[in-house]
Structures are given as C-alpha cells and as structure tokens.
Coordinates of C-alpha atoms and ligand atoms in Angstrom, one line a residue:
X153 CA 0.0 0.0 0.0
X154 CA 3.1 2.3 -1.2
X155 CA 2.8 5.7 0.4
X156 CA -0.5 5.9 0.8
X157 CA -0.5 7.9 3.8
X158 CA -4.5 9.0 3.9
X159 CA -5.7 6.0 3.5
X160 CA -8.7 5.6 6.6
X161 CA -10.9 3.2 5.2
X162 CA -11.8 2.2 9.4
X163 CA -13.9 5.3 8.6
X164 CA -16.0 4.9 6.2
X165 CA -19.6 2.2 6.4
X166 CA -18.2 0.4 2.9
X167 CA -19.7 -3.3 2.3
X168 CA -16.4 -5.6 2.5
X169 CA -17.6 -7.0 -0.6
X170 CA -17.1 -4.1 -2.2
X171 CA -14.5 -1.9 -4.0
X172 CA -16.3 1.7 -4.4
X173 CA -15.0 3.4 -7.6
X174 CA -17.8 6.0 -7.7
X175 CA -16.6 8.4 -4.5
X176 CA -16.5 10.5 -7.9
X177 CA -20.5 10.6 -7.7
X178 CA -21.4 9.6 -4.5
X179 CA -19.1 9.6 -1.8
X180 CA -19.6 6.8 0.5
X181 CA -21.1 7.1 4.2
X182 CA -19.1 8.0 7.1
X183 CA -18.9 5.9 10.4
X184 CA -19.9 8.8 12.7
X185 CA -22.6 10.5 10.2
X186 CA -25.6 8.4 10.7
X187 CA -25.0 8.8 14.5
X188 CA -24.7 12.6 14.0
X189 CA -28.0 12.7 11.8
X190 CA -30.1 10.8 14.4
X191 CA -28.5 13.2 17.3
X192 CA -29.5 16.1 15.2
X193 CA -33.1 14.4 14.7
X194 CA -34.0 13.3 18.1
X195 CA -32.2 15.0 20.3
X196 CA -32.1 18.6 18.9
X197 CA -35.5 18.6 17.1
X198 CA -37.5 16.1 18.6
X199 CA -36.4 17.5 22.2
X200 CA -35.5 21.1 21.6
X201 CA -37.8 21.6 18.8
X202 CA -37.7 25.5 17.3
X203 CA -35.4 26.6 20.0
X204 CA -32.8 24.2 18.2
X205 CA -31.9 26.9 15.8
X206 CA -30.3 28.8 18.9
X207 CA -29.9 25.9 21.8
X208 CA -27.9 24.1 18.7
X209 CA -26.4 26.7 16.9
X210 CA -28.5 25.5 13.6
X211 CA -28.4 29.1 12.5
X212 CA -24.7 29.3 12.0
X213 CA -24.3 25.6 10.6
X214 CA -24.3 26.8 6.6
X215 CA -21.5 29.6 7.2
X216 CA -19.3 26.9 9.9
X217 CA -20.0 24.0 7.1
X218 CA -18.7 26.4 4.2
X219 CA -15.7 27.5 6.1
X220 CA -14.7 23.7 6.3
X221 CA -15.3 23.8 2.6
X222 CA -13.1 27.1 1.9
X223 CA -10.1 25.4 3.3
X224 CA -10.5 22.5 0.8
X225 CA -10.5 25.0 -1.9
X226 CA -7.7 27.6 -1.0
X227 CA -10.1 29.7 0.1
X228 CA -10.8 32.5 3.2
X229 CA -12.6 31.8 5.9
X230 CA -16.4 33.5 5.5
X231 CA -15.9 33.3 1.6
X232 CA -18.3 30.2 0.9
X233 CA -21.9 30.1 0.9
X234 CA -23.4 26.8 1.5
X235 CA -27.1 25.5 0.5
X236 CA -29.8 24.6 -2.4
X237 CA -28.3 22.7 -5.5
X238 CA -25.3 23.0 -7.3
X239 CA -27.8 23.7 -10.2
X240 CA -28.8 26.6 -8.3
X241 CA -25.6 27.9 -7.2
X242 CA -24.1 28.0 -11.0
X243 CA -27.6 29.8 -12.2
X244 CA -26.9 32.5 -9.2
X245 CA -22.8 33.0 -10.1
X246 CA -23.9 32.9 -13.6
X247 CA -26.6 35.6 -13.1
X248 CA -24.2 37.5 -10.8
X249 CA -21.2 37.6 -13.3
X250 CA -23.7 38.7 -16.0
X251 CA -24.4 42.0 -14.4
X252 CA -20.7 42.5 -13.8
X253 CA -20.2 42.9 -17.8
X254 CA -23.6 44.6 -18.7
X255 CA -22.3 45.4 -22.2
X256 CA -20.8 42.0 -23.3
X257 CA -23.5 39.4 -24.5
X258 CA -21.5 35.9 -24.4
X259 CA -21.3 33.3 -21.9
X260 CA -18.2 30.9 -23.0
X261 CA -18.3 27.1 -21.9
X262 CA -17.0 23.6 -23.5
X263 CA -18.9 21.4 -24.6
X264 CA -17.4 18.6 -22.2
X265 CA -19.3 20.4 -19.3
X266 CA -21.6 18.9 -17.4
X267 CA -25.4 19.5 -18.9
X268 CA -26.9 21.0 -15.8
X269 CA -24.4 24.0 -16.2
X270 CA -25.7 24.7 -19.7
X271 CA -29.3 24.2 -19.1
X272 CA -29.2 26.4 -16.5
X273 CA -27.2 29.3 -18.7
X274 CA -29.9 28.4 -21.4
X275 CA -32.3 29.0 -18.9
X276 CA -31.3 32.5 -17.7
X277 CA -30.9 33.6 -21.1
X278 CA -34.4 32.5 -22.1
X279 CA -35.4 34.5 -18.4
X280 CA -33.5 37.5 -19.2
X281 CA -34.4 37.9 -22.8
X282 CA -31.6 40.0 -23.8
X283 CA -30.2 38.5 -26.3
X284 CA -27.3 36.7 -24.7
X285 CA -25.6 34.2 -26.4
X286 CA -24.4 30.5 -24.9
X287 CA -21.3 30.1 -26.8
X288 CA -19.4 26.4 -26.4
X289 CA -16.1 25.2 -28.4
X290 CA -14.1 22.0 -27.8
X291 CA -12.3 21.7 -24.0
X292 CA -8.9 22.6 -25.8
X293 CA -9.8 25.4 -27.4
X294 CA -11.3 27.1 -24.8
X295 CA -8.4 29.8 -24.1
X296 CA -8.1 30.9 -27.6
X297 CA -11.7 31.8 -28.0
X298 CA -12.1 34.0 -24.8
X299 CA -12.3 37.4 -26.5
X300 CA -13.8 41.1 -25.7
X301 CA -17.3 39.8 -27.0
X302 CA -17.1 37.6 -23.6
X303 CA -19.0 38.3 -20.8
X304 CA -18.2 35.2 -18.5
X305 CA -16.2 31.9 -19.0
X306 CA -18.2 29.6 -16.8
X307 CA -16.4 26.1 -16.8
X308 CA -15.9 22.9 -14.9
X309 CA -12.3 22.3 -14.1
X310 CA -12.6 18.4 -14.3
X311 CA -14.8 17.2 -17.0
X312 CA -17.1 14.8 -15.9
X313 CA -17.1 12.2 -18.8
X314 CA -13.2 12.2 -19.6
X315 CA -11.3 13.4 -16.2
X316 CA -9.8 15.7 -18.2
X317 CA -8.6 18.9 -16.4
X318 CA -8.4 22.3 -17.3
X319 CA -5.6 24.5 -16.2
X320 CA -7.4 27.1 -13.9
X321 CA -4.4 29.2 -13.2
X322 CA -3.7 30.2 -16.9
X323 CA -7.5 30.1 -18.0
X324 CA -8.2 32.9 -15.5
X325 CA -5.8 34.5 -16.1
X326 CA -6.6 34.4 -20.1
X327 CA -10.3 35.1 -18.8
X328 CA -8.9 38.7 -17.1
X329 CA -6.7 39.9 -20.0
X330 CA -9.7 39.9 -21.7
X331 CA -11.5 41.9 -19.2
X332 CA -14.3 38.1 -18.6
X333 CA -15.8 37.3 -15.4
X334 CA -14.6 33.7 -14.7
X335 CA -16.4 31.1 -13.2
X336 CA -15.1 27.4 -12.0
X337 CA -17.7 24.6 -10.9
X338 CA -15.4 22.5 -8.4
X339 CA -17.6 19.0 -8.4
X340 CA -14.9 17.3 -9.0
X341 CA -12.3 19.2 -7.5
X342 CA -13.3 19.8 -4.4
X343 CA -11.9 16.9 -1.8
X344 CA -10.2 15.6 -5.1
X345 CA -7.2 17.2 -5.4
X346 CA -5.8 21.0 -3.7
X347 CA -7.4 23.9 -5.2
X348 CA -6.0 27.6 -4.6
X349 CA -9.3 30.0 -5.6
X350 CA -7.0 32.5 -4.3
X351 CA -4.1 32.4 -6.3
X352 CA -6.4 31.6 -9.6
X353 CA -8.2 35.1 -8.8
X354 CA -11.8 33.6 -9.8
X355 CA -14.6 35.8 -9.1
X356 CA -16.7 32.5 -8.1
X357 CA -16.6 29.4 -7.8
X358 CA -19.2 26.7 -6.8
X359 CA -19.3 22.4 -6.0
X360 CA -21.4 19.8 -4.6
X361 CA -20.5 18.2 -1.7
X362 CA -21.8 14.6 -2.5
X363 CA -19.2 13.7 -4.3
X364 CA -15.7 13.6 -2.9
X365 CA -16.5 15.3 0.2
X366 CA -19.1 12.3 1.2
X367 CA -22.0 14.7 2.1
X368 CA -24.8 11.8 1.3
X369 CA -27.4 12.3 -1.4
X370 CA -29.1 15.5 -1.7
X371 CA -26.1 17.4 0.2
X372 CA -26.0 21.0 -0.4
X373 CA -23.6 22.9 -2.5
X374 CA -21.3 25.7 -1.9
X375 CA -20.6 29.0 -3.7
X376 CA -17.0 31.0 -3.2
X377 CA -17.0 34.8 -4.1
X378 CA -14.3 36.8 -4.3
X379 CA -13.6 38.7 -1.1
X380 CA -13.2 41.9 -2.8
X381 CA -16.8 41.5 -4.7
X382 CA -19.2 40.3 -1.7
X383 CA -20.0 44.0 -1.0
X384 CA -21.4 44.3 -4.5
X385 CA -22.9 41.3 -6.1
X386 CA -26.4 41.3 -7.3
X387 CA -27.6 38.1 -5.6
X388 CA -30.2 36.5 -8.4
X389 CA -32.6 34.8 -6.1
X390 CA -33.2 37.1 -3.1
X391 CA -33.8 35.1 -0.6
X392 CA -34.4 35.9 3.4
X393 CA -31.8 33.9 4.4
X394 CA -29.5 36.3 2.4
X395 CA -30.6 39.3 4.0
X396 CA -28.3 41.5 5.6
X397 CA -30.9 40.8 9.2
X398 CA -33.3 38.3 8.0
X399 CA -35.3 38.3 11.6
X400 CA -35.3 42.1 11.7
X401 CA -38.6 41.2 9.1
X402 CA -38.2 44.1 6.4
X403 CA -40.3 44.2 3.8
X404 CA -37.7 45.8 1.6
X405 CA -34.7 43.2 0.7
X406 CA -31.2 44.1 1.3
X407 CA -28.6 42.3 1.0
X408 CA -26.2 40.6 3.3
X409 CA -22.6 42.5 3.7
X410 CA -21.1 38.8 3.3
X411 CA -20.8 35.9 1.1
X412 CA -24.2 35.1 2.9
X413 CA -26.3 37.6 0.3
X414 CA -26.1 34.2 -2.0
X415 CA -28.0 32.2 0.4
X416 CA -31.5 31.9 -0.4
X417 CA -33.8 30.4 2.0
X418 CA -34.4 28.0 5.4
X419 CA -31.3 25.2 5.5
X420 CA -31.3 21.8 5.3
X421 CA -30.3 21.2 9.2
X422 CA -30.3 17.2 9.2
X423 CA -28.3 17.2 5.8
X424 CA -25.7 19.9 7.0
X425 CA -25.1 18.0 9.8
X426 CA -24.5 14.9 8.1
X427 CA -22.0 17.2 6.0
X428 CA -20.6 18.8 8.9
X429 CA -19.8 15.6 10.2
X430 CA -18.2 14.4 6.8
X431 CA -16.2 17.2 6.5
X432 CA -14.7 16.4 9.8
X433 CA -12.2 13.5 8.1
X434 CA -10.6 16.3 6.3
X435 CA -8.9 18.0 9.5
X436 CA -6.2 16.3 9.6
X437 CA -5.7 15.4 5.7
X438 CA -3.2 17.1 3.3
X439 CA -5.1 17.5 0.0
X440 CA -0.9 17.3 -1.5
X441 CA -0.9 14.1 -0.3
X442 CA -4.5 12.9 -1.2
X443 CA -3.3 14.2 -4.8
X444 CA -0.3 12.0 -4.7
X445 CA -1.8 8.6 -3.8
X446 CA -4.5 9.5 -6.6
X447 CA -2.1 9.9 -9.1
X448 CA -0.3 6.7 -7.8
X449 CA -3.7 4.2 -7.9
X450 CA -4.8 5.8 -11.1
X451 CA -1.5 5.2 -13.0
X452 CA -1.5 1.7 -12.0
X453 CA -5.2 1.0 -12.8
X454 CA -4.6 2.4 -16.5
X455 CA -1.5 0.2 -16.8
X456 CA -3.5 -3.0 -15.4
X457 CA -6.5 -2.5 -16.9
X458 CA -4.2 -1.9 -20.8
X459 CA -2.2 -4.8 -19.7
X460 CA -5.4 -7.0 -19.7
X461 CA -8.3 -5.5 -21.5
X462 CA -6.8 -4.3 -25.0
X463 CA -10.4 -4.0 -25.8
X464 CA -11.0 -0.7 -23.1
X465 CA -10.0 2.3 -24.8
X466 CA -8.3 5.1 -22.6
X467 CA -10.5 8.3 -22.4
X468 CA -8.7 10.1 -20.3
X469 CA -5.5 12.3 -20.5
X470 CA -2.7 9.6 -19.8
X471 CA -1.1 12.8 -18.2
X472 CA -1.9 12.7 -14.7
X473 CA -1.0 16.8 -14.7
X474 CA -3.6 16.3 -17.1
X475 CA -6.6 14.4 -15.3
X476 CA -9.0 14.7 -12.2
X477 CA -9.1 12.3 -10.2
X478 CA -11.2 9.7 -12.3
X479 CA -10.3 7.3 -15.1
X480 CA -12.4 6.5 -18.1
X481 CA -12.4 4.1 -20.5
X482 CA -14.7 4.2 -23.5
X483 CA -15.9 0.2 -25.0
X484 CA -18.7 -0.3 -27.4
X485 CA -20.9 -2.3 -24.7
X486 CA -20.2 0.2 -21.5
X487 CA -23.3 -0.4 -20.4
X488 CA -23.9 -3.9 -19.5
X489 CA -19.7 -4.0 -18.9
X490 CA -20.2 -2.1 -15.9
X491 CA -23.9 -3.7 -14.7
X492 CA -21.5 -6.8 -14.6
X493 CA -18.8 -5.2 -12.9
X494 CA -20.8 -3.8 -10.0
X495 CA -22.8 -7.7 -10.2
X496 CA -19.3 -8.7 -9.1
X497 CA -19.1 -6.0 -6.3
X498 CA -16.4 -3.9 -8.5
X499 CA -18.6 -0.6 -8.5
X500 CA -17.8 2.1 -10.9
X501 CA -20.6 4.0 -13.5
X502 CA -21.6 4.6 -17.0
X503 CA -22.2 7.6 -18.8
X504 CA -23.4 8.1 -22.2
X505 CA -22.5 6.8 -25.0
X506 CA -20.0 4.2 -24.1
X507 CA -18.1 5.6 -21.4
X508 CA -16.9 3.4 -17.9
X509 CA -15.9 5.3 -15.2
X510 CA -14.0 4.8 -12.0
X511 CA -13.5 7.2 -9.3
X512 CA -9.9 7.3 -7.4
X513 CA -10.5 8.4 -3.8
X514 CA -7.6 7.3 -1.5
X515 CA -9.3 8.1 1.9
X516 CA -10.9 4.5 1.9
X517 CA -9.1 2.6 -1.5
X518 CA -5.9 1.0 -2.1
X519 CA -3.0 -0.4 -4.6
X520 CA -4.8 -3.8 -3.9
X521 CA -8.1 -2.6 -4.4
X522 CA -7.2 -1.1 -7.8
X523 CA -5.1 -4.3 -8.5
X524 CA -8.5 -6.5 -7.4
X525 CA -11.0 -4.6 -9.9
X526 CA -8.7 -4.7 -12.5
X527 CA -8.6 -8.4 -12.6
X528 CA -12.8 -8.2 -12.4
X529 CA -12.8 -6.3 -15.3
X530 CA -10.4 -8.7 -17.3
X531 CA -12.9 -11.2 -16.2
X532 CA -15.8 -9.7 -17.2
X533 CA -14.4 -8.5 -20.8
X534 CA -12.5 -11.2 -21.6
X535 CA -15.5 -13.9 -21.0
X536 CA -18.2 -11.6 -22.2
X537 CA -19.7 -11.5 -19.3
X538 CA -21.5 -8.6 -19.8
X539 CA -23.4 -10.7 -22.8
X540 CA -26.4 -11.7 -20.0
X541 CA -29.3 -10.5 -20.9
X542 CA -29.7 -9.5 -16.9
X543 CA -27.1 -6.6 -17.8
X544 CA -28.7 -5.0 -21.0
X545 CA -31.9 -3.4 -19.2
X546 CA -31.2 -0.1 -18.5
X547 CA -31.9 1.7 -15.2
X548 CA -33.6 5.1 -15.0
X549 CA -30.2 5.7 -13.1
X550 CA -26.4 4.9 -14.9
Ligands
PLP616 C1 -22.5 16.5 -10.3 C2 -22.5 17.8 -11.1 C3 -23.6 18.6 -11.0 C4 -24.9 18.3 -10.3 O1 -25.7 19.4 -10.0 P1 -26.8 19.2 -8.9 O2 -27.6 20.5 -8.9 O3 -26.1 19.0 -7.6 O4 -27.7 18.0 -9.3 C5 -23.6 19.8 -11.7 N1 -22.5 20.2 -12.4 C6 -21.4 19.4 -12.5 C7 -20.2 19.8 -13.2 C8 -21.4 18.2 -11.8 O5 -20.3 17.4 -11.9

C-alpha cells in the first residue's frame, strides 16, 4: 500500500464486498454520520424543537460548514456560501457575473461540461431575454476563444465524462486579459485534489458536496465569491436567508454585507449536519498528499487495466498533470460492462454513450483494491460476461 498515507478506510460504512469506484459521484457514508444525523433528529428537534436553531447553533451551521469547505478550496474563511443545488448555485454565479459585464453578451463554456451548467445558462438567457448568447467550443480550445465579446467563462475544471482537467491558473488569467468574469464549478475538485481560488483570482466558484466530500445524497452545494466582490454582487434569487438581518422582518430586501447575500432560503439542518460531520475526516488530511496517492492508484489501474483489456479504450488524459481524479475508459458495450462489474461487487458508472468510469478516492481505496478490480474487469471482458441478458436493461439511473 506504497505511500498511501491518507488512506482511513476504518472510517468509512463500505460493504467488504465491495470496491467503491464512484466516490466521484457519491461519496460513500461516514462511520460517525448516521449517529450525527439521528442526534441532530432526536435529540435537537424532537427534544428542543424550534429553539434548536439557537440551543444548537443550527443558524450558524451553513456559514461553519462552508468555512470547512473554503479550506479545501484555497479559500478564506467567511468566503463560501453553503445551500440549495449546485444547479442553483451555478444559475446565481452565472446571473451575478452577467451584471458585472452589462455590455458584453457571451457566456463561453465547452462542450465537455456537465449538462446541468448549460441548461441552467440556457435558462437564464431564455429568463433574461436579452439576447445573450451560450457560446461552447471543444475543451482545448477554450483559451483561444475568450475574446472582448465575452461576458463570463463559466467552466468545470474536471470534465465529468473524460477526467480531463483544465488549467485554472492560466485560464483565468486568459479570462482577465480579456477583461471576462470567470467562473469554476469545483464538483470534481473539491476533496479531489488542492485547489488555490486564491491564487487563480476567480470571481466565483461553486461544487457539490456529495461527491468527494461524502455529504450523502441531496447534500447541499457551496458557492465561493471573491472577497473583494461580496459587498457588490447582485444576488439573483433574493432570498431571506441572504438578507443583511433576516429576523429584523423588512419588507424591503437588502442584502447581506457577506458571502451570505447568495444564500436563499431556510437550511437543510439534518443534511448539513450529516456534512458537517463528513467534512470532519478532512482535518487532519493534506489534499498534497490525497493528490499524490491518486495519481499513484490511477497510474497503476490504467496500466493493469491496458495490460489485460486491449479492448477498453483510454478516455482520459494519460497525463496525470492532465486528469482529475477519475479514469475512463470508452468500449462499445459500456453499459452492460459495468452492470457486470458492479454484479461482481467492483462498482464504478456509466455515462453516455460508451463511457466506464472509476472514481480514485484514497481516503478509503488502495494499490490492492485497484489491483482487485482490474482483474474483475479482465474477467468480465475477456469472457463476455457482460453478454447476459440481466445486464442489457437499463436503469432510470447509470
Ligand atoms: C455533479 C454535477 C452537477 C450536479 O448538479 P446538482 O444540482 O447537484 O444536481 C452539476 N455540475 C457538475 C459539473 C457536476 O459534476
């Protein structure tokens, strides 16, 4: 287990039948979470009831969650807003970034990102009316075709099909010559690999928390704003959980002096805790060295996995500078492939059209692990196991 000096699997609630390569979608549960969820249920809203949001601190939990979050991310403390959907979050940095460039009419993406992100642009644009424009080229040419036209660059640094990663340093900083708002959606960054916000400059930045930070299904998302912006951004849903004294009752809004003006309304208590909770395994972790042992187990699962399955076709940067913290491989029958994989307790996922994909998350998996589901795989593709009819019906859910 060269090196691997995060690994705390001991942790983690992971079936020991299983090897979990989908912490890239949904992060598995932690040991002390479910305990934490039923203390926050039963003890501080069956027995407290309302006075919970005081008696335990409720009130603050989004802004103590999101500075947990900021220090994942490189950045400050009080600069992350936590709550609704990541979907939600993009539309409100989107909308934001928008009214920073009021004479520009592009938003630039690729067209690797991840749908949500451009149906939610779509949808603004089809709110606003104003003739904006949605304008996506190829990952790899994104730099070149940031020009003055460009309102915002709204992209997500790892792509979600490929791993393939974007280099945020040098795309903001192509972003700012040309006078664009930048935006960076972080869900599969965040609790991947170290991410400086600061040092990029970003205006914003937003993630989920589901995925490698193991915030259970439905966890909320965060949004970062620059510092030196919070005093001026037009919030797009005004909530009263963003107003500057949302108890204070006014019936005119104004915002929040803070990164807080992005909230929008009541919390999800139980799920925040569960987060908060979650979040807890990262105290004492070095995202340096989380990046390390990735690169390590994902380097060796591309060379098994070629050594035994010519058939798999790599589909992600064989650059490790290059990648997330995922590893794709693209083969004709993806599909039932990977229904027979997680048949045989090696669980990864499928996204359209032909794409397998394994997640590399070195809290809780190991050289043997990767080693392990290699050898399923060569199992399954070199006997055709995926040929049962069992494996060709397709969920509603891949
Ligand atoms: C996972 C993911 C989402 C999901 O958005 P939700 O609103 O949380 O469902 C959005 N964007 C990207 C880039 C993702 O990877």
């Amino acid at each position: 287990m060269s090196g691997n000096t995060v690994y705390r699997k001991h942790l983690f609630d992971i079936p020991d039948d299983v090897i979990y390569l989908d912490g890239n979608s949904l992060g598995p549960l932690p040991k002390t979470a479910a305990d934490r969820a039923l203390a926050t249920i039963r003890s501080e809203w069956g027995q407290e009831l309302i006075k919970a949001w005081n008696t335990a601190d409720w009130i603050s939990l989004p802004q103590r969650v999101g500075d947990k979050i900021a220090r994942l991310i490189g950045a400050p403390a009080g600069s992350v807003a936590t709550g609704d959907t990541l979907s939600i979050k993009e539309y409100q940095a989107l909308a934001a970034a928008l009214k920073m460039r009021p004479e520009r009419r592009v938003i630039l993406s690729d067209e690797g990102n991840f749908p949500t992100d451009l149906y939610m642009a779509q949808g603004l644009i089809e709110t606003i009316d104003k003739e904006y424009e949605l304008r996506t080229t190829a990952p790899e040419d994104i730099a070149d075709a940031i020009n003055k036209d460009v309102a915002v660059v709204m992209l997500t640094e790892v792509d979600f099909r490929t791993g393939r990663k974007h280099d945020m340093i040098e795309i903001t900083r192509r972003a700012h010559d040309a006078r664009a708002v930048m935006i960076w959606d972080l869900a599969h960054s965040a609790g991947a690999f170290p991410v400086d916000l600061i040092t990029s400059n970003a205006e914003f930045a937003t993630g989920c928390t589901y995925k490698y930070l193991n915030g259970g299904p439905g966890a909320p998302a965060f949004i970062y704003v620059r510092p030196d912006l919070v005093e001026t951004v037009q919030p797009a849903l005004a909530g009263w959980m963003g107003h500057e004294a949302p108890f204070a009752m006014d019936p005119q809004y104004r915002p929040a002096m803070s990164t807080e003006r992005l909230r929008v309304g009541t919390p999800p208590v139980v799920q925040l805790s569960i987060l908060d909770e979650a979040l807890q395994i990262w105290e004492d972790v070095d995202l340096q060295d989380v990046r390390m042992a990735s690169v390590a187990l994902s380097d060796r699962f591309i060379a098994e996995v070629e050594a035994r399955c010519p058939q798999l076709q790599l589909a992600s940067p064989r650059d490790p500078a290059e990648r997330g913290s995922q590893v794709s491989f693209a083969f004709e029958h993806g599909y039932p492939a990977m229904q027979a994989l997680i048949d045989r307790g090696v669980i990864g996922d499928f996204r359209s059209p032909d794409i397998m994909r394994f997640g590399f998350t070195p809290l809780y998996l190991n050289e043997e692990d990767v080693v392990a589901a290699a050898i399923t795989i060569e199992t399954v593709i070199q006997n055709d196991l995926w040929r049962d009819p069992n494996y060709q019906l397709r969920s509603r859910v891949t």
